[in-house]
Short mmCIF file of C-alpha atoms in Angstrom, two decimals:
data_model
loop_
_atom_site.label_atom_id
_atom_site.label_comp_id
_atom_site.label_asym_id
_atom_site.label_seq_id
_atom_site.Cartn_x
_atom_site.Cartn_y
_atom_site.Cartn_z
CA MET A 4 45.32 93.71 97.60
CA PRO A 5 48.45 95.58 97.57
CA ILE A 6 51.71 94.37 98.98
CA PHE A 7 53.86 97.08 101.66
CA LYS A 8 57.49 96.34 101.60
CA CYS A 9 59.13 97.96 105.19
CA PRO A 10 62.31 100.09 104.36
CA GLN A 11 65.48 98.67 105.46
CA LYS A 12 66.99 100.48 108.74
CA SER A 13 69.86 102.20 108.12
CA GLU A 14 72.68 101.95 110.62
CA PRO A 15 73.66 105.81 112.24
CA LEU A 16 76.39 107.33 110.94
CA TRP A 17 78.51 107.20 113.51
CA LYS A 18 78.93 103.42 113.32
CA GLU A 19 80.09 103.45 110.02
CA TRP A 20 82.68 106.26 110.55
CA ASP A 21 83.67 104.14 114.10
CA GLN A 22 83.74 101.01 112.03
CA LYS A 23 86.09 102.57 109.40
CA ALA A 24 88.46 103.97 112.36
CA GLN A 25 89.20 100.77 113.26
CA LYS A 26 92.94 99.75 112.50
CA ASN A 27 93.44 95.80 111.24
CA GLY A 28 96.00 94.95 108.63
CA LEU A 29 98.05 97.05 106.71
CA ARG A 30 97.62 101.15 107.10
CA HIS A 31 99.28 104.20 105.77
CA GLN A 32 100.35 107.04 107.87
CA VAL A 33 98.55 107.25 111.11
CA PHE A 34 99.33 110.63 112.95
CA ALA A 35 99.20 110.51 116.66
CA VAL A 36 98.04 114.05 118.26
CA ASN A 37 101.85 114.70 119.81
CA GLY A 38 103.16 114.35 116.14
CA ASP A 39 104.62 110.73 116.03
CA HIS A 40 103.60 108.47 113.08
CA TYR A 41 103.43 104.93 112.73
CA VAL A 42 103.57 103.14 109.37
CA GLY A 43 103.00 99.17 109.37
CA GLU A 44 100.23 96.56 110.34
CA TRP A 45 97.57 96.47 113.01
CA LYS A 46 95.41 94.25 114.75
CA ASP A 47 92.48 94.92 117.17
CA ASN A 48 93.29 99.03 117.00
CA MET A 49 97.00 98.19 118.13
CA LYS A 50 100.16 98.07 116.45
CA HIS A 51 101.36 94.43 115.52
CA GLY A 52 103.26 92.92 112.88
CA LYS A 53 106.00 94.87 110.80
CA GLY A 54 105.61 98.49 111.22
CA THR A 55 107.87 101.70 111.77
CA GLN A 56 107.48 104.22 114.54
CA VAL A 57 108.71 107.94 114.18
CA TRP A 58 108.82 109.91 117.47
CA LYS A 59 108.46 113.52 117.32
CA LYS A 60 109.74 114.63 120.14
CA ASN A 61 113.74 113.38 119.51
CA GLY A 62 113.16 111.96 115.66
CA ALA A 63 113.67 108.34 117.02
CA ILE A 64 112.77 105.52 114.13
CA TYR A 65 112.42 102.16 115.30
CA GLU A 66 111.86 99.46 112.45
CA GLY A 67 110.85 95.98 113.24
CA ASP A 68 108.33 93.98 114.87
CA TRP A 69 104.92 94.85 117.02
CA LYS A 70 102.70 92.88 119.33
CA SER A 71 99.99 94.45 120.80
CA GLY A 72 101.14 97.91 120.76
CA LYS A 73 104.82 97.14 121.52
CA ARG A 74 108.08 96.57 120.23
CA ASP A 75 108.50 92.85 120.55
CA GLY A 76 110.44 90.89 118.10
CA TYR A 77 113.31 91.80 115.94
CA GLY A 78 113.65 95.78 115.35
CA THR A 79 116.09 98.37 114.53
CA LEU A 80 116.02 101.88 116.76
CA SER A 81 117.96 104.96 115.13
CA LEU A 82 118.54 108.78 116.13
CA PRO A 83 119.71 111.40 113.77
CA ASP A 84 123.42 112.54 114.12
CA GLN A 85 123.42 116.06 115.40
CA GLU A 86 126.17 116.71 113.13
CA THR A 87 125.39 115.05 109.97
CA GLY A 88 122.00 115.00 110.02
CA LYS A 89 121.53 111.07 108.87
CA TYR A 90 120.61 108.73 111.14
CA LYS A 91 122.83 106.50 113.00
CA ARG A 92 121.98 103.07 114.37
CA ILE A 93 121.78 102.69 118.18
CA TYR A 94 120.62 99.22 118.96
CA SER A 95 119.75 95.83 116.75
CA GLY A 96 118.62 92.85 118.35
CA TRP A 97 115.70 91.53 120.05
CA TRP A 98 112.86 92.70 121.90
CA LYS A 99 109.75 91.99 124.53
CA GLY A 100 107.41 94.01 125.75
CA ASP A 101 109.10 97.43 124.37
CA LYS A 102 112.07 96.78 126.15
CA LYS A 103 115.33 95.57 124.95
CA CYS A 104 115.40 91.48 125.76
CA GLY A 105 117.68 88.59 124.41
CA TYR A 106 120.22 89.01 121.83
CA GLY A 107 121.13 92.55 120.56
CA ILE A 108 123.86 95.29 119.66
CA GLN A 109 124.29 98.60 121.43
CA PHE A 110 125.95 101.66 120.04
CA PHE A 111 127.44 103.74 122.57
CA GLY A 112 129.46 105.93 120.63
CA PRO A 113 131.66 105.74 117.35
CA LYS A 114 134.54 102.80 118.89
CA GLU A 115 132.23 102.10 121.81
CA TYR A 116 129.73 99.12 121.67
CA TYR A 117 127.90 96.13 123.35
CA GLU A 118 127.18 92.63 121.98
CA GLY A 119 125.06 90.20 123.79
CA ASP A 120 122.01 89.71 126.05
CA TRP A 121 119.76 91.81 127.56
CA CYS A 122 116.65 91.32 130.18
CA GLY A 123 114.45 94.36 130.47
CA ASN A 124 116.38 97.37 128.57
CA GLN A 125 119.75 96.12 130.31
CA ARG A 126 122.73 93.92 129.53
CA SER A 127 122.30 90.80 131.06
CA GLY A 128 123.71 86.86 130.92
CA TRP A 129 126.80 86.87 128.08
CA GLY A 130 128.04 89.68 126.59
CA ARG A 131 131.22 91.43 125.26
CA MET A 132 131.86 95.42 125.78
CA TYR A 133 134.32 97.25 123.12
CA TYR A 134 134.88 100.39 124.89
CA SER A 135 136.51 103.34 123.52
CA ASN A 136 139.96 103.39 124.83
CA GLY A 137 140.27 100.32 123.45
CA ASP A 138 139.98 97.58 126.46
CA ILE A 139 137.29 95.16 125.65
CA TYR A 140 135.33 93.41 128.37
CA GLU A 141 134.12 89.52 127.42
CA GLY A 142 131.94 88.14 130.13
CA GLN A 143 128.64 87.53 132.55
CA TRP A 144 126.73 90.85 133.06
CA HIS A 145 123.59 91.20 135.35
CA ASN A 146 121.90 94.56 136.30
CA ASP A 147 124.15 96.34 133.23
CA LYS A 148 127.34 95.92 134.48
CA PRO A 149 129.98 93.07 134.54
CA GLU A 150 128.57 90.27 137.05
CA GLY A 151 130.57 86.46 137.36
CA GLU A 152 132.85 85.29 135.49
CA GLY A 153 134.59 87.49 133.15
CA MET A 154 137.57 88.49 131.16
CA LEU A 155 139.05 92.73 130.32
CA ARG A 156 141.66 92.81 127.94
CA LEU A 157 143.47 96.03 128.23
CA LYS A 158 144.67 98.17 125.16
CA ASN A 159 148.27 97.42 125.87
CA GLY A 160 147.85 93.43 125.64
CA ASN A 161 147.62 93.15 129.96
CA ARG A 162 144.40 91.31 131.06
CA TYR A 163 142.41 90.06 133.89
CA GLU A 164 140.69 86.72 134.27
CA GLY A 165 138.26 86.06 136.91
CA ASN A 166 135.20 87.02 139.27
CA TRP A 167 133.57 90.37 139.11
CA GLN A 168 130.59 91.76 141.24
CA ARG A 169 128.94 95.30 140.44
CA GLY A 170 131.17 95.97 137.70
CA VAL A 171 134.46 95.79 139.50
CA LYS A 172 137.00 92.67 140.23
CA ASN A 173 135.79 90.81 143.50
CA GLY A 174 136.75 87.52 144.30
CA SER A 175 139.68 85.21 143.10
CA GLY A 176 141.52 86.31 139.28
CA ARG A 177 144.54 86.20 137.41
CA PHE A 178 146.32 89.68 135.76
CA PHE A 179 148.34 88.87 133.26
CA HIS A 180 151.14 91.74 133.23
CA LEU A 181 152.24 90.49 129.19
CA ASP A 182 153.98 94.06 129.25
CA HIS A 183 156.39 93.20 131.57
CA GLY A 184 156.27 89.40 131.57
CA GLN A 185 154.04 88.68 135.14
CA LEU A 186 151.46 87.00 136.48
CA PHE A 187 149.78 87.91 139.65
CA GLU A 188 146.63 85.61 141.06
CA GLY A 189 144.94 86.23 143.83
CA PHE A 190 142.21 88.14 145.51
CA TRP A 191 140.56 91.44 144.84
CA VAL A 192 137.86 93.55 146.59
CA ASP A 193 136.34 96.00 144.95
CA ASP A 194 139.23 96.21 142.51
CA VAL A 195 141.73 96.53 144.61
CA ALA A 196 144.51 93.49 145.19
CA LYS A 197 144.16 92.41 148.76
CA CYS A 198 146.79 89.34 148.75
CA GLY A 199 148.33 87.03 146.05
CA THR A 200 151.63 85.78 144.20
CA MET A 201 153.36 87.11 141.62
CA ILE A 202 155.63 85.38 139.42
CA ASP A 203 157.54 85.60 135.74
CA PHE A 204 155.64 84.48 133.16
CA GLY A 205 156.93 85.28 129.69
CA ARG A 206 159.51 87.19 131.03
CA ASP A 207 161.72 86.71 128.10
CA GLU A 208 159.38 87.85 125.10
CA ALA A 209 157.55 90.81 126.81
CA PRO A 210 158.61 93.86 125.54
CA GLN A 211 159.09 95.82 128.68
CA PRO A 212 160.82 93.09 130.83
CA THR A 213 161.32 94.03 134.52
CA GLN A 214 164.99 94.21 135.45
CA PHE A 215 165.16 91.09 137.47
CA PRO A 216 163.94 88.26 137.33
CA ILE A 217 161.48 87.32 140.87
CA PRO A 218 163.64 85.61 143.03
CA GLU A 219 162.54 82.71 144.72
CA VAL A 220 161.11 82.81 147.92
CA LYS A 221 160.88 79.85 150.03
CA ILE A 222 157.98 79.39 152.63
CA LEU A 223 157.50 76.18 154.38
CA ASP A 224 153.38 75.87 153.57
CA PRO A 225 152.72 79.05 150.97
CA ASP A 226 149.43 77.60 150.10
CA GLY A 227 148.45 77.48 153.60
CA VAL A 228 149.53 81.25 154.08
CA LEU A 229 147.49 82.45 151.28
CA GLU A 230 144.77 80.52 152.20
CA GLU A 231 144.59 81.77 155.89
CA ALA A 232 145.04 85.45 154.12
CA LEU A 233 142.17 84.58 152.18
CA ALA A 234 139.88 83.65 154.96
CA MET A 235 140.81 86.90 157.04
CA PHE A 236 139.97 88.88 154.27
CA LYS A 237 136.33 87.09 153.64
CA LYS A 238 136.15 87.05 157.12
CA THR A 239 136.36 91.53 157.29
CA LYS A 240 134.43 92.00 154.11
CA GLU A 241 131.73 89.68 155.77
CA GLY A 242 131.72 91.47 158.83
CA ASP A 243 131.23 94.65 156.96
#
């Protein structure tokens, strides 16, 4: 009795091609329609693991960790220098959901950079900013600006220690005029000192001391006067 064998059904070619097109594991360069390309690891058709992305539009390069198609983990972003043609590092640090998040260093120029905490692509938390003019701010940040307790040390050595809001001095603070040997302690509103007391501080060691020392002023109740002035300014500010 003859035996008939049923031939195995072959899968359509499109299924085979689709399986080969699925990206998982390590891949060589994969180009996008817009000219961007990526080299690295994939999972479920998304960049996942270690990889390098190059954007054609501005030449930016990101090297680091990916998760579900987004920069997530530790990585470095670089841009080409228009003058030298070489790549210069813009940011090195932690990312989450394609945004800077956690500790990182951002370079704004040859002599200007920030090192500290980030959240949602903005400086937020504790950080230190080195400005191109030689000033240094160290303290708390929020919404990409100094906010809370912080210290600004100027290039000439003078410094401010105190409260900040929206990137400027606001609230109680102390300004050390070390070049003249004086210390001002008082209250600031939008970067302007409104009231306070000035005393000699390190005047004998100051490089440019004032011509005369500050005379002793005797007020019956200096603390009460200052407290009353502070209360008045706070009340005025709240009414605005």
